[in-house]
PDB file of C-alpha atoms in Angstrom:
ATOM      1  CA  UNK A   1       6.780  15.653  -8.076  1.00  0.00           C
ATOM      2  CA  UNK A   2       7.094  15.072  -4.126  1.00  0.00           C
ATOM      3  CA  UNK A   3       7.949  11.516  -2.934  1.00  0.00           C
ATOM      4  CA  UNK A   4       8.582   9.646  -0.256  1.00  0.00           C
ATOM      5  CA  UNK A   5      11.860   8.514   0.408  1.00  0.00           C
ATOM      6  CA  UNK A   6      12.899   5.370   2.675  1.00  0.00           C
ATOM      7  CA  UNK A   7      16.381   4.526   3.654  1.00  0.00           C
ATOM      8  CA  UNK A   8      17.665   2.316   3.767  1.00  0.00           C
ATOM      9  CA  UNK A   9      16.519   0.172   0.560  1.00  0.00           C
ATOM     10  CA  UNK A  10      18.028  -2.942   2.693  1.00  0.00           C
ATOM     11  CA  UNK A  11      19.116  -3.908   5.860  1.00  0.00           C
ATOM     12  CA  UNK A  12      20.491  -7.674   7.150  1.00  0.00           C
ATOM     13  CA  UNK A  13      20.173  -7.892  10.654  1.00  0.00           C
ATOM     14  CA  UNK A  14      20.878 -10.839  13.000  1.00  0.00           C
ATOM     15  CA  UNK A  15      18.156 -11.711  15.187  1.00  0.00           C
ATOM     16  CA  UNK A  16      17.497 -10.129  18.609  1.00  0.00           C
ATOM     17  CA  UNK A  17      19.244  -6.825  16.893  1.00  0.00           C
ATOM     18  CA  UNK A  18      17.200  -3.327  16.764  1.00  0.00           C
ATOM     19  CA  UNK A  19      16.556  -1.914  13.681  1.00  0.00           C
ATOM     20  CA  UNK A  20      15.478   1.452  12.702  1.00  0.00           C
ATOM     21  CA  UNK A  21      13.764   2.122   9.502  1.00  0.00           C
ATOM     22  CA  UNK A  22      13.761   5.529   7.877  1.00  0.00           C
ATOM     23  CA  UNK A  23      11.369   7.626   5.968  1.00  0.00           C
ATOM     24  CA  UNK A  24      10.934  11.045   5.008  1.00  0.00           C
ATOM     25  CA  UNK A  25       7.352  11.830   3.751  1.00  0.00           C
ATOM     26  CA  UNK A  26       5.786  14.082   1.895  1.00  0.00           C
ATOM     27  CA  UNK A  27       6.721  17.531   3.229  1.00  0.00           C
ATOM     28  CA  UNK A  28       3.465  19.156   3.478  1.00  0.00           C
ATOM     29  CA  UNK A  29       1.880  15.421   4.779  1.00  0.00           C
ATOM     30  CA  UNK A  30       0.139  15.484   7.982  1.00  0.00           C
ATOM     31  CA  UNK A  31      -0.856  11.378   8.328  1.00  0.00           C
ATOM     32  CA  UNK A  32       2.138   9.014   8.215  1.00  0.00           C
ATOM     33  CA  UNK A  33       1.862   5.292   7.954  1.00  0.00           C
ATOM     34  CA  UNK A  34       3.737   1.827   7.775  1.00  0.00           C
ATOM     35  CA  UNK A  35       2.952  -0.830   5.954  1.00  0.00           C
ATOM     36  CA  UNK A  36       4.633  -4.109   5.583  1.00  0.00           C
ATOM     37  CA  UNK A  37       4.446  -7.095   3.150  1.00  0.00           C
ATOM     38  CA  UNK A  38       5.867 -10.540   3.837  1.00  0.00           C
ATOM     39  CA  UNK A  39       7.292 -12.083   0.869  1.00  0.00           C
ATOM     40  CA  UNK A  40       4.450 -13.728  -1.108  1.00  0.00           C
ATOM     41  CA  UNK A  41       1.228 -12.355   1.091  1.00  0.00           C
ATOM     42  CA  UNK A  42      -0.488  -9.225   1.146  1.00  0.00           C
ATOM     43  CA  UNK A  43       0.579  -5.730   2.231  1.00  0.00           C
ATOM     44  CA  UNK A  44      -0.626  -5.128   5.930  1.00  0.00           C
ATOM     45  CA  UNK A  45      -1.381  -1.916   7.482  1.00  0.00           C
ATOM     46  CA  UNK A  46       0.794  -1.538  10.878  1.00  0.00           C
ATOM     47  CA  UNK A  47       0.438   1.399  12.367  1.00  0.00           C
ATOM     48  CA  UNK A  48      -0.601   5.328  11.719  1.00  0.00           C
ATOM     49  CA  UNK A  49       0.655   8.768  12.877  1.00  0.00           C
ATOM     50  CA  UNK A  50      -1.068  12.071  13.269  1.00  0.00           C
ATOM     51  CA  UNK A  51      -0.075  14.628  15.660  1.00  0.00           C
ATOM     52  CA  UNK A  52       2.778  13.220  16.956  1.00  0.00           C
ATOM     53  CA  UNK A  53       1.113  10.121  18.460  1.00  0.00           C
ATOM     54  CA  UNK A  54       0.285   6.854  17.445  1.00  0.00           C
ATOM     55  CA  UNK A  55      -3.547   6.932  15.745  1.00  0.00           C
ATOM     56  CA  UNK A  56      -4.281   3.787  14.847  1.00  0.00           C
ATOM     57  CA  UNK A  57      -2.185   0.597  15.375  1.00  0.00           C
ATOM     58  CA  UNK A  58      -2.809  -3.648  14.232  1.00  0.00           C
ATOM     59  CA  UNK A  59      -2.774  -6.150  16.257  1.00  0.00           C
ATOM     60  CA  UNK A  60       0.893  -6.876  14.389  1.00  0.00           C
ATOM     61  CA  UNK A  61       2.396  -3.692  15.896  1.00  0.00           C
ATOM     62  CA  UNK A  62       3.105  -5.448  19.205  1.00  0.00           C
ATOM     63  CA  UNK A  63       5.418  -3.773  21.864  1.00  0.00           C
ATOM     64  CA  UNK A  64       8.531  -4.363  20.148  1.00  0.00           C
ATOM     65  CA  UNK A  65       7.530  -1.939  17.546  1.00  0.00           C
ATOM     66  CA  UNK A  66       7.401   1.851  18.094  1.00  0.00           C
ATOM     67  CA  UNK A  67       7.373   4.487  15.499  1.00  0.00           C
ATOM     68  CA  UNK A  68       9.051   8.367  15.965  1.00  0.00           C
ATOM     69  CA  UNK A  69       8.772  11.773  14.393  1.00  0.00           C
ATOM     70  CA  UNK A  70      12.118  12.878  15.793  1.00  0.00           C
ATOM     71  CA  UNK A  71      12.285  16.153  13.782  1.00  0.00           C
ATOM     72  CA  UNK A  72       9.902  18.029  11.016  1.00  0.00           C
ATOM     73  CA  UNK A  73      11.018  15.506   8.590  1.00  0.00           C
ATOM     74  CA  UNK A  74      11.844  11.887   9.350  1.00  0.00           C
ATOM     75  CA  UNK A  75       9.485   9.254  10.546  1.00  0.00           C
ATOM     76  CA  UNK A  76      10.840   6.111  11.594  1.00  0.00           C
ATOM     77  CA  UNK A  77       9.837   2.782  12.838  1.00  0.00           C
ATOM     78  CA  UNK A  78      12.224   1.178  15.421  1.00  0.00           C
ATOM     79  CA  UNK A  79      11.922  -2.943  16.197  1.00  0.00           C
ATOM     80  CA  UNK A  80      13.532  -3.329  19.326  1.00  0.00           C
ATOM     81  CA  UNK A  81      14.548  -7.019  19.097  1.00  0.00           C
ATOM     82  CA  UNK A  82      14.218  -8.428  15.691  1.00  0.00           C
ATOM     83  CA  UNK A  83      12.724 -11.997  15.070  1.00  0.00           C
ATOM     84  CA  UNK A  84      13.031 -13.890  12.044  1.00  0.00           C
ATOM     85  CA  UNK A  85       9.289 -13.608  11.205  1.00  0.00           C
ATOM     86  CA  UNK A  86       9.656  -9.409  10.972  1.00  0.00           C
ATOM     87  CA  UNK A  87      11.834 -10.484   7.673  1.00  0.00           C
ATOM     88  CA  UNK A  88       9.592  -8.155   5.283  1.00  0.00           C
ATOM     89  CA  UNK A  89       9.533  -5.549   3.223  1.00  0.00           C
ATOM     90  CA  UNK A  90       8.561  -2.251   5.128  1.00  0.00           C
ATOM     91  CA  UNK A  91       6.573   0.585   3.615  1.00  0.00           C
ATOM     92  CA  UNK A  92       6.090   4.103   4.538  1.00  0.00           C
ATOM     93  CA  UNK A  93       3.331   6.138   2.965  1.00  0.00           C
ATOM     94  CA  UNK A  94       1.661  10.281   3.604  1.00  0.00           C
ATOM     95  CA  UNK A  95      -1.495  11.162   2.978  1.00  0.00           C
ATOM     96  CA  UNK A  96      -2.151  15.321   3.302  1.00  0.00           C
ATOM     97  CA  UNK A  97      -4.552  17.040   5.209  1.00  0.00           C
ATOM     98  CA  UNK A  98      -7.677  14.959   5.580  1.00  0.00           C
ATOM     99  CA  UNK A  99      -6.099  12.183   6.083  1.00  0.00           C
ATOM    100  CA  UNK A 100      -8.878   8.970   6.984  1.00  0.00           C
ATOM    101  CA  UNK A 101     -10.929  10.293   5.026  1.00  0.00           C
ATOM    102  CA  UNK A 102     -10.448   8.456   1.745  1.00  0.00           C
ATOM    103  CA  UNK A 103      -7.354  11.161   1.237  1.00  0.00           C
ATOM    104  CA  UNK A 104      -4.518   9.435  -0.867  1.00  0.00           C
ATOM    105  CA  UNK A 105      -1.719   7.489   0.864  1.00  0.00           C
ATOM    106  CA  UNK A 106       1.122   7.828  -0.750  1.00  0.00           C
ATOM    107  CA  UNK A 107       3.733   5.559  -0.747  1.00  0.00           C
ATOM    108  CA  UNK A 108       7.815   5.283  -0.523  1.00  0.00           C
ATOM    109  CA  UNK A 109       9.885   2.627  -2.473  1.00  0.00           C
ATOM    110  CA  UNK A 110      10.442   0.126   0.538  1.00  0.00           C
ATOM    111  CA  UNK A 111      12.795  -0.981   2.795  1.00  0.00           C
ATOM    112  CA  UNK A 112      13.890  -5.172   2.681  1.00  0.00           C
ATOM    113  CA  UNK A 113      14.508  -6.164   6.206  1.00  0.00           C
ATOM    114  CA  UNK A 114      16.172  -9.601   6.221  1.00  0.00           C
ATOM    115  CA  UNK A 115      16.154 -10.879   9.991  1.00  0.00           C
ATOM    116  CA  UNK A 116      18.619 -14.066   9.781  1.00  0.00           C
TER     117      UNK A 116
ATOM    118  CA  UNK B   1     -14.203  -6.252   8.512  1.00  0.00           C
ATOM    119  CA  UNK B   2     -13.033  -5.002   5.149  1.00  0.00           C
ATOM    120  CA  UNK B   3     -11.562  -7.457   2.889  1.00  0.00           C
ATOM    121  CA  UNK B   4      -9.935  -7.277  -0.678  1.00  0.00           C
ATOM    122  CA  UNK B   5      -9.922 -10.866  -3.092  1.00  0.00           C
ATOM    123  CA  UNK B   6      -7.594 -10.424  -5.719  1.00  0.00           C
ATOM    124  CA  UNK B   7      -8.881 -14.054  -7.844  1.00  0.00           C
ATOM    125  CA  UNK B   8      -6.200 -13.969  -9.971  1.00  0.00           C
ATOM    126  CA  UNK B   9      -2.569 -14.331  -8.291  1.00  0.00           C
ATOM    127  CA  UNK B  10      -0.729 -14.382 -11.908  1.00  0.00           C
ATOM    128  CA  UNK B  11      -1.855 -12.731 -15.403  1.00  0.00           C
ATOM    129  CA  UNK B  12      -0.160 -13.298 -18.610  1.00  0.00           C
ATOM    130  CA  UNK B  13      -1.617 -11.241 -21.867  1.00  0.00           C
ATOM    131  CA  UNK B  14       0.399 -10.452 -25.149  1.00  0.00           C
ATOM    132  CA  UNK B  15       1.485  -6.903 -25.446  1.00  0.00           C
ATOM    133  CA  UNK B  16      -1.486  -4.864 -27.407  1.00  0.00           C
ATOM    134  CA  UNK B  17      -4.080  -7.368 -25.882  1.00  0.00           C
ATOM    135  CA  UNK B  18      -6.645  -5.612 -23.629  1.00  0.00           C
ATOM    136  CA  UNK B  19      -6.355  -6.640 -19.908  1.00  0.00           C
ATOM    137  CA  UNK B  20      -8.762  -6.817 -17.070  1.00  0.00           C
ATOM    138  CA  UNK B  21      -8.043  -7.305 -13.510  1.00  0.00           C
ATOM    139  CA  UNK B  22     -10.341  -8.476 -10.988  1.00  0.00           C
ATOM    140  CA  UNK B  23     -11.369  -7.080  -7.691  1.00  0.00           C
ATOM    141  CA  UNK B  24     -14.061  -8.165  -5.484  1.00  0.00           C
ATOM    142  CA  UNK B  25     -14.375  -6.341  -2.093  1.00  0.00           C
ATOM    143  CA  UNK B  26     -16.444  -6.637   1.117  1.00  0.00           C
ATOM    144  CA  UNK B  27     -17.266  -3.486   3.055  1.00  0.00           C
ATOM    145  CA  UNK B  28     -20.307  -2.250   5.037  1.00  0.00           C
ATOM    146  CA  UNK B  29     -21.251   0.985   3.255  1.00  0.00           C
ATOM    147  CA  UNK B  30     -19.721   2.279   0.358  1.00  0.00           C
ATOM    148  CA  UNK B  31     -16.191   2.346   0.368  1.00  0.00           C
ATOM    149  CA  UNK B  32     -12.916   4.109  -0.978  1.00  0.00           C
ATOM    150  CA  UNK B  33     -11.371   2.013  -3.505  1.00  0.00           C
ATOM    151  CA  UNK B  34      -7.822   2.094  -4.825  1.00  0.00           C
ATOM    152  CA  UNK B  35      -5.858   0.512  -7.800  1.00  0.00           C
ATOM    153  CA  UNK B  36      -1.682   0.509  -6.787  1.00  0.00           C
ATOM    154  CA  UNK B  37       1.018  -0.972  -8.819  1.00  0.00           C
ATOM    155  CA  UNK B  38       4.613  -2.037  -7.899  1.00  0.00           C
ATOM    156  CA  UNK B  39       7.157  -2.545 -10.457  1.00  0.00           C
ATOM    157  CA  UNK B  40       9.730  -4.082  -9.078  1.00  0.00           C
ATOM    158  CA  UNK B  41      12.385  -2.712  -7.230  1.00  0.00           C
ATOM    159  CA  UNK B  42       9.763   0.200  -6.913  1.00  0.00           C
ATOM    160  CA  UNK B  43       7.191   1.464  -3.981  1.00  0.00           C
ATOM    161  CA  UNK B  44       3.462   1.134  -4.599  1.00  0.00           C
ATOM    162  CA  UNK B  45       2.078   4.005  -7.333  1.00  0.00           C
ATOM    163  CA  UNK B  46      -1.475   4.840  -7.287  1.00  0.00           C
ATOM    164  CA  UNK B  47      -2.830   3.704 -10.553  1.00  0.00           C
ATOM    165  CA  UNK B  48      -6.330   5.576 -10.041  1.00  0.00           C
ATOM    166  CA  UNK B  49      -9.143   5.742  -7.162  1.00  0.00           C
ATOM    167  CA  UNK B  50     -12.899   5.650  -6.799  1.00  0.00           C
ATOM    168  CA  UNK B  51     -14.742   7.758  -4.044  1.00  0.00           C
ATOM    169  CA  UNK B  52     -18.236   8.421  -5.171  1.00  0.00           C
ATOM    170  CA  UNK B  53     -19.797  10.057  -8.428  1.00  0.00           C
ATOM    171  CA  UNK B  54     -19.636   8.395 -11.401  1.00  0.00           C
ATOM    172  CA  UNK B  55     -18.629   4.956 -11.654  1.00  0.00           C
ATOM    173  CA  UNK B  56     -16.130   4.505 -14.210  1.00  0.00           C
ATOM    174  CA  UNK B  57     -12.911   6.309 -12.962  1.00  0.00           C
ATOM    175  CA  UNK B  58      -9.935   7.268 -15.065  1.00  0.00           C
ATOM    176  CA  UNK B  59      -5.818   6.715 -13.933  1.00  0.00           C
ATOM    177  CA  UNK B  60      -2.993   7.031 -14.995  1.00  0.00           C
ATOM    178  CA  UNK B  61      -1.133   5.176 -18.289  1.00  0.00           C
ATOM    179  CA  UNK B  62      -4.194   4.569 -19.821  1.00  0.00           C
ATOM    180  CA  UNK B  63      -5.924   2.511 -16.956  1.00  0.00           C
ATOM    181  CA  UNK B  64      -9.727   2.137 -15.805  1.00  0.00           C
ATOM    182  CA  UNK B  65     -11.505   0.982 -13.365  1.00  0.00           C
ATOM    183  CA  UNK B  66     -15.484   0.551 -12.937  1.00  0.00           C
ATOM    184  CA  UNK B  67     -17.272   0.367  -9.132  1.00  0.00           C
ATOM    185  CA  UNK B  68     -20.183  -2.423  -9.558  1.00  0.00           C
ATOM    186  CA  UNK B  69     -22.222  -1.870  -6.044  1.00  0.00           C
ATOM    187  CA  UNK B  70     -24.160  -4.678  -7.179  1.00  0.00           C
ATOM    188  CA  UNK B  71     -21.206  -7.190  -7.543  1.00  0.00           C
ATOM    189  CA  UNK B  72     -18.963  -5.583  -4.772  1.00  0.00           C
ATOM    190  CA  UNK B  73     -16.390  -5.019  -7.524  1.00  0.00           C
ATOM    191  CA  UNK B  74     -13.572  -2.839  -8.382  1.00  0.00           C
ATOM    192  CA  UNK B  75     -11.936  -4.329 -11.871  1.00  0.00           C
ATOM    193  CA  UNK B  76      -9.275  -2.893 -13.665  1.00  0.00           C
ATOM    194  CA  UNK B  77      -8.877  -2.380 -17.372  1.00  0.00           C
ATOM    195  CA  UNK B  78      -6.743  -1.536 -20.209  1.00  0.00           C
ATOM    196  CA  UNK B  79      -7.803  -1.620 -23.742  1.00  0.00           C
ATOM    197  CA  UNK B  80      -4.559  -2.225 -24.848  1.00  0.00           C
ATOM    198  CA  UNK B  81      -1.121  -3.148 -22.844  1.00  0.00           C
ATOM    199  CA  UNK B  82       2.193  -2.417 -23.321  1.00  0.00           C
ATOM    200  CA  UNK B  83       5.583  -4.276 -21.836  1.00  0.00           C
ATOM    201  CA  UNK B  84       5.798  -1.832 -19.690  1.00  0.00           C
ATOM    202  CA  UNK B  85       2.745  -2.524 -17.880  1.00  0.00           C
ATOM    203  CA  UNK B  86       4.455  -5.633 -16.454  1.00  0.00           C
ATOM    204  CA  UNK B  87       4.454  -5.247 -12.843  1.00  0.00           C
ATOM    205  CA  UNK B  88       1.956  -6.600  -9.677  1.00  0.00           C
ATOM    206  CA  UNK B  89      -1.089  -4.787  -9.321  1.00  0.00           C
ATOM    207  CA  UNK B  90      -2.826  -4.272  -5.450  1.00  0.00           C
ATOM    208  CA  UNK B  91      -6.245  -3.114  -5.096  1.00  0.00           C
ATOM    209  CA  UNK B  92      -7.231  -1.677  -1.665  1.00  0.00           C
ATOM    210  CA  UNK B  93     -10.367  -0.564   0.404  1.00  0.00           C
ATOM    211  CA  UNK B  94      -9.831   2.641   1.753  1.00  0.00           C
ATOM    212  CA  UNK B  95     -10.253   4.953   5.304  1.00  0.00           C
ATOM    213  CA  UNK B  96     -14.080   5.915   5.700  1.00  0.00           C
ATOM    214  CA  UNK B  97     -14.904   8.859   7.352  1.00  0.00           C
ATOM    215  CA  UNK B  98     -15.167   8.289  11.578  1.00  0.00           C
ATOM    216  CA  UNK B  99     -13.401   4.476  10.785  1.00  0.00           C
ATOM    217  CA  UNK B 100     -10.390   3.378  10.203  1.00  0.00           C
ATOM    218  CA  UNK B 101      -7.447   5.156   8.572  1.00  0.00           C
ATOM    219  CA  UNK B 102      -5.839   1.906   7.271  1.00  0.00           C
ATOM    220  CA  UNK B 103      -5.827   0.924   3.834  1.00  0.00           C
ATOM    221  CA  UNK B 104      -6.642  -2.949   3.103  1.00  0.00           C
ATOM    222  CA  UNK B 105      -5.264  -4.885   0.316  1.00  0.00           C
ATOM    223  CA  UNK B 106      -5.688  -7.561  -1.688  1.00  0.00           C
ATOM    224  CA  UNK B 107      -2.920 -10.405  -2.277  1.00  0.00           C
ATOM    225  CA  UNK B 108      -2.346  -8.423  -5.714  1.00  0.00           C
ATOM    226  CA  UNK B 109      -2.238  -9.600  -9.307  1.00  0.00           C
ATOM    227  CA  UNK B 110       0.949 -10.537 -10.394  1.00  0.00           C
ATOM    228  CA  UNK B 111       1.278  -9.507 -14.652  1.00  0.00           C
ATOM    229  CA  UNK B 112       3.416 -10.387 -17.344  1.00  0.00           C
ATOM    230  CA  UNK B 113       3.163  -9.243 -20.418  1.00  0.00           C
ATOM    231  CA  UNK B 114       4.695 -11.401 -23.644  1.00  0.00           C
ATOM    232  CA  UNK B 115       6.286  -9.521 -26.768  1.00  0.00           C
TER     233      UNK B 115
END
């Protein structure tokens, strides 16, 4: 069955550092997303993908986030200067062709970004 | 806005007891509603979804959920649960059509299951 595959599973960074988190979604996926969960609170919806540009972004995705489709497969979210409060666990998810609406986002194993 | 209350933050049931997890959302018309669990180490795996038509869906490993309209609720059942079921559970409130594409979770619903 198709996944979605993040890499990699961890990554220790010191603060001010750029990071870039990797994903490869679902190949025939047309929506991309990222999602992140801070230990012990809920997961939170960053930002969204569709046509090579940005779709839908929170009010978390500030300007030291951006996200990339650099080729037909990856899709990757870059922090440009890490603070200790990005510490998280980042997901990516797909969802298929009619993506908003109510289509299934499917969803990679993580990344654990520790900022210290 | 959309919201998701998970009441229960931790669960503990016997294995072979029957489990129910609660979901209460809020939402302006009638939403998309998602069941995801993460077992750990792992990503989030869609347990089972509701979009419209009957009311009691089926997912996967023996799991159910029921849509009450009138109670705003989304809860999650299995007759009968096995170790393996250990893991947290996250319900979510889904894209709409002409809103917004994000999903919105709950806190989640953390279970452990006793031999």
């Amino acid at each position: 069955e198709p996944e979605v595959t993040q890499t990699p599973s961890h990554q220790v960074t010191q603060m001010g550092q750029e990071v870039i988190l990797r994903c490869v979604p679902i190949s025939n996926h047309l929506y991309f997303y990222w999602y992140r969960q801070i230990l012990g609170q809920k997961v939170e919806f960053l930002v969204s993908f569709y046509n090579n540009e940005i779709s839908e972004k929170s009010e978390i995705f500030d300007d030291q986030f951006s996200v990339e489709r650099p080729d037909g497969s990856n899709f990757t979210l870059k922090i440009r200067s890490t603070k200790l409060e990005d510490s998280a666990m980042y997901f990516c998810a797909s969802s298929g062709v009619a993506g908003g609406l109510g289509e299934t986002q499917y969803f990679g194993p993580g990344t654990r970004l520790l900022v210290l | 806005a959309q919201s998701v209350t998970q009441p229960d933050i931790h669960i503990t049931v016997s294995e072979g007891a029957s489990l129910e997890l609660r979901c209460n959302y809020s939402y302006g018309a009638t939403p998309y509603l998602f069941w995801y669990v993460q077992s750990p180490g792992q990503g989030l795996q869609l347990l089972l979804k509701y979009f419209s038509g009957d009311t009691l869906v089926q997912g996967i490993k023996g799991f159910e959920a029921e849509f009450k309209r009138s109670q705003s609720s989304f809860n999650l059942r299995k007759p009968s649960v096995h170790w393996s079921d250990a893991a947290e559970y996250f319900c979510a409130v889904g894209p709409t059509q002409g809103g917004s594409e994000k999903l919105v979770f709950g806190k989640g619903t953390k279970l452990t299951v006793n031999p």
